[in-house]
XYZ file of C-alpha atoms in Angstrom:
194
model
C 9.870 -18.350 10.192
C 7.974 -15.696 12.132
C 8.493 -12.020 11.472
C 7.696 -8.814 13.353
C 5.987 -8.769 16.732
C 2.457 -8.838 18.078
C 2.559 -5.017 18.062
C 3.675 -4.524 14.442
C 1.118 -3.934 11.711
C 1.438 -4.976 8.086
C -0.771 -3.185 5.557
C -0.856 -4.340 1.935
C -2.344 -1.908 -0.613
C -3.028 -3.362 -4.060
C -4.836 -2.134 -7.137
C -4.392 -1.104 -10.728
C -2.213 1.740 -11.943
C -3.503 5.156 -10.780
C -5.914 3.626 -8.264
C -4.519 5.746 -5.413
C -2.206 3.250 -3.696
C 0.781 5.579 -3.394
C -1.392 8.474 -2.208
C -3.000 6.304 0.467
C 0.412 4.974 1.564
C 1.818 8.510 1.796
C -1.252 9.605 3.763
C -0.829 6.734 6.227
C 2.831 7.680 6.700
C 1.899 11.331 7.225
C -0.768 10.421 9.780
C 1.385 7.950 11.700
C 4.777 9.629 11.416
C 8.051 7.885 12.216
C 7.897 4.166 12.764
C 5.962 3.297 9.604
C 7.987 1.973 6.657
C 6.777 2.273 3.057
C 7.737 -0.620 0.787
C 6.733 0.573 -2.676
C 6.802 -1.906 -5.555
C 7.529 0.836 -8.108
C 10.547 2.079 -6.176
C 12.085 -1.348 -5.659
C 11.228 -2.697 -9.114
C 11.728 0.355 -11.332
C 14.270 2.458 -9.427
C 16.388 0.027 -7.391
C 16.409 -2.921 -9.821
C 15.176 -1.294 -13.054
C 13.433 -4.483 -14.118
C 10.191 -5.294 -15.903
C 7.257 -6.748 -13.975
C 7.394 -10.397 -15.022
C 6.672 -13.670 -13.214
C 9.538 -14.688 -10.930
C 11.239 -11.284 -11.113
C 13.834 -10.329 -8.492
C 11.712 -7.506 -7.083
C 9.279 -10.042 -5.588
C 11.936 -11.375 -3.230
C 13.291 -7.886 -2.574
C 9.852 -6.608 -1.513
C 9.534 -9.604 0.821
C 13.022 -9.091 2.281
C 12.590 -5.348 2.880
C 9.151 -5.816 4.477
C 10.447 -8.578 6.764
C 13.522 -6.571 7.755
C 11.436 -3.517 8.647
C 8.902 -5.598 10.623
C 11.714 -7.316 12.543
C 13.190 -3.882 13.300
C 9.872 -2.906 14.923
C 8.438 -0.793 12.106
C 4.852 -1.003 10.954
C 4.982 -1.693 7.208
C 2.874 -0.616 4.234
C 3.568 -2.674 1.103
C 1.999 -0.996 -1.915
C 1.872 -1.654 -5.619
C -0.071 -3.251 -8.425
C 1.263 -6.568 -7.083
C -0.611 -8.859 -9.484
C -2.162 -11.784 -7.595
C -0.628 -14.444 -9.862
C 2.912 -13.032 -9.494
C 2.988 -11.672 -5.944
C 0.225 -13.673 -4.224
C 2.447 -16.480 -2.929
C 4.967 -14.030 -1.459
C 2.213 -11.961 0.160
C 0.587 -15.118 1.534
C 3.843 -16.268 3.147
C 4.440 -12.811 4.577
C 0.914 -12.753 6.015
C 1.323 -16.255 7.501
C 4.705 -15.417 9.052
C 3.774 -12.021 10.511
C 3.039 -12.210 14.246
C 1.119 -8.914 14.369
C -2.008 -7.726 12.585
C -1.997 -7.973 8.800
C -4.548 -6.068 6.714
C -4.981 -6.312 2.935
C -6.806 -3.689 0.861
C -7.624 -3.678 -2.826
C -8.389 -0.259 -4.345
C -10.996 -1.004 -7.002
C -11.080 1.800 -9.561
C -12.703 1.420 -13.011
C -10.448 1.688 -16.058
C -11.856 5.035 -17.245
C -11.119 6.560 -13.835
C -7.548 5.202 -13.801
C -7.065 6.692 -17.265
C -8.281 10.115 -16.094
C -6.094 9.976 -12.972
C -3.083 8.826 -14.965
C -3.348 11.906 -17.198
C -2.387 14.039 -14.164
C 0.824 12.080 -13.423
C 4.335 13.174 -14.432
C 4.775 9.965 -16.473
C 1.602 10.554 -18.520
C 3.678 11.246 -21.649
C 5.706 8.029 -21.267
C 2.836 5.660 -20.488
C -0.135 5.764 -22.840
C -3.660 4.319 -22.843
C -2.491 1.124 -24.562
C -0.010 0.469 -21.752
C -2.687 1.070 -19.140
C -5.120 -1.280 -20.906
C -2.441 -3.990 -21.055
C -1.729 -3.637 -17.330
C -5.336 -3.312 -16.140
C -6.831 -6.339 -14.387
C -10.339 -5.869 -13.017
C -10.720 -7.026 -9.405
C -7.447 -8.989 -9.334
C -8.045 -10.245 -5.793
C -5.890 -12.541 -3.687
C -7.398 -15.940 -2.832
C -9.224 -16.734 0.419
C -11.039 -13.393 0.654
C -8.248 -11.716 2.638
C -8.669 -8.295 1.014
C -11.033 -5.496 1.891
C -12.167 -3.903 -1.372
C -12.355 -0.107 -1.329
C -14.200 1.449 -4.259
C -13.459 4.583 -6.252
C -16.261 6.371 -4.375
C -14.155 6.405 -1.184
C -12.372 9.766 -0.894
C -8.651 9.743 -0.112
C -9.075 11.120 3.427
C -11.857 8.619 4.172
C -9.744 5.722 2.895
C -6.790 6.786 5.038
C -9.021 7.184 8.106
C -10.600 3.786 7.521
C -7.251 2.004 7.275
C -5.826 3.886 10.272
C -8.840 2.749 12.327
C -9.103 -0.815 10.939
C -5.454 -1.554 11.663
C -5.191 0.103 15.064
C -2.565 2.538 13.766
C -4.870 5.417 14.737
C -4.902 4.297 18.361
C -1.129 3.847 18.393
C -0.610 7.294 16.847
C -2.794 8.902 19.533
C -0.923 7.018 22.262
C 2.297 8.472 20.880
C 0.761 11.956 21.029
C 0.573 12.505 17.277
C -1.964 15.275 16.581
C -4.909 14.239 14.447
C -4.079 10.540 14.767
C -7.757 9.789 14.345
C -8.498 11.803 11.225
C -6.778 12.482 7.913
C -8.179 16.009 7.936
C -5.803 18.516 9.491
C -6.520 21.764 11.212
C -4.734 24.871 9.919
C -2.509 24.805 13.008
C -1.509 21.165 12.450
C -0.741 21.824 8.778
C 1.595 24.664 9.736
C 3.640 22.453 12.092
């Protein structure tokens, strides 16, 4: 069953906790504007369903359904989350195979010590401790078949956003729609004030 169109773009952002997935997704949305749907694993799993991340959990199908619906409605879609390869890989593979437009997978590879430091700045830092993070951490948990572009911790947020905007063609589409700064994640003072 095909999904989306030749014009729609599907971006999958994976990585460990505090690797920057949500920040990159928000930056892509800010750069592109309307017409780009964010399908966040944490929101669907923890907020909508309030379930644990276990094999075969309901959120896997819900992520798939929401992404497909948005693509069929003409939205570009960013699916982001830890999305462990052994639990979510089959769903992501089917989604990739069924999508008629461009599909781009990125894995944000951040060492454990860096995720720990980043996590300390989050609002949930008191609820989730180092033991939790160690239990969740999977180094280079890549999908099979080499479909993911690995982006290291040395890539700054703005550079990562710019790279994905350019790789996927979203930058070009944003410029065609007249969105200021469609080519760069850095804003001028005038653009920030708008």
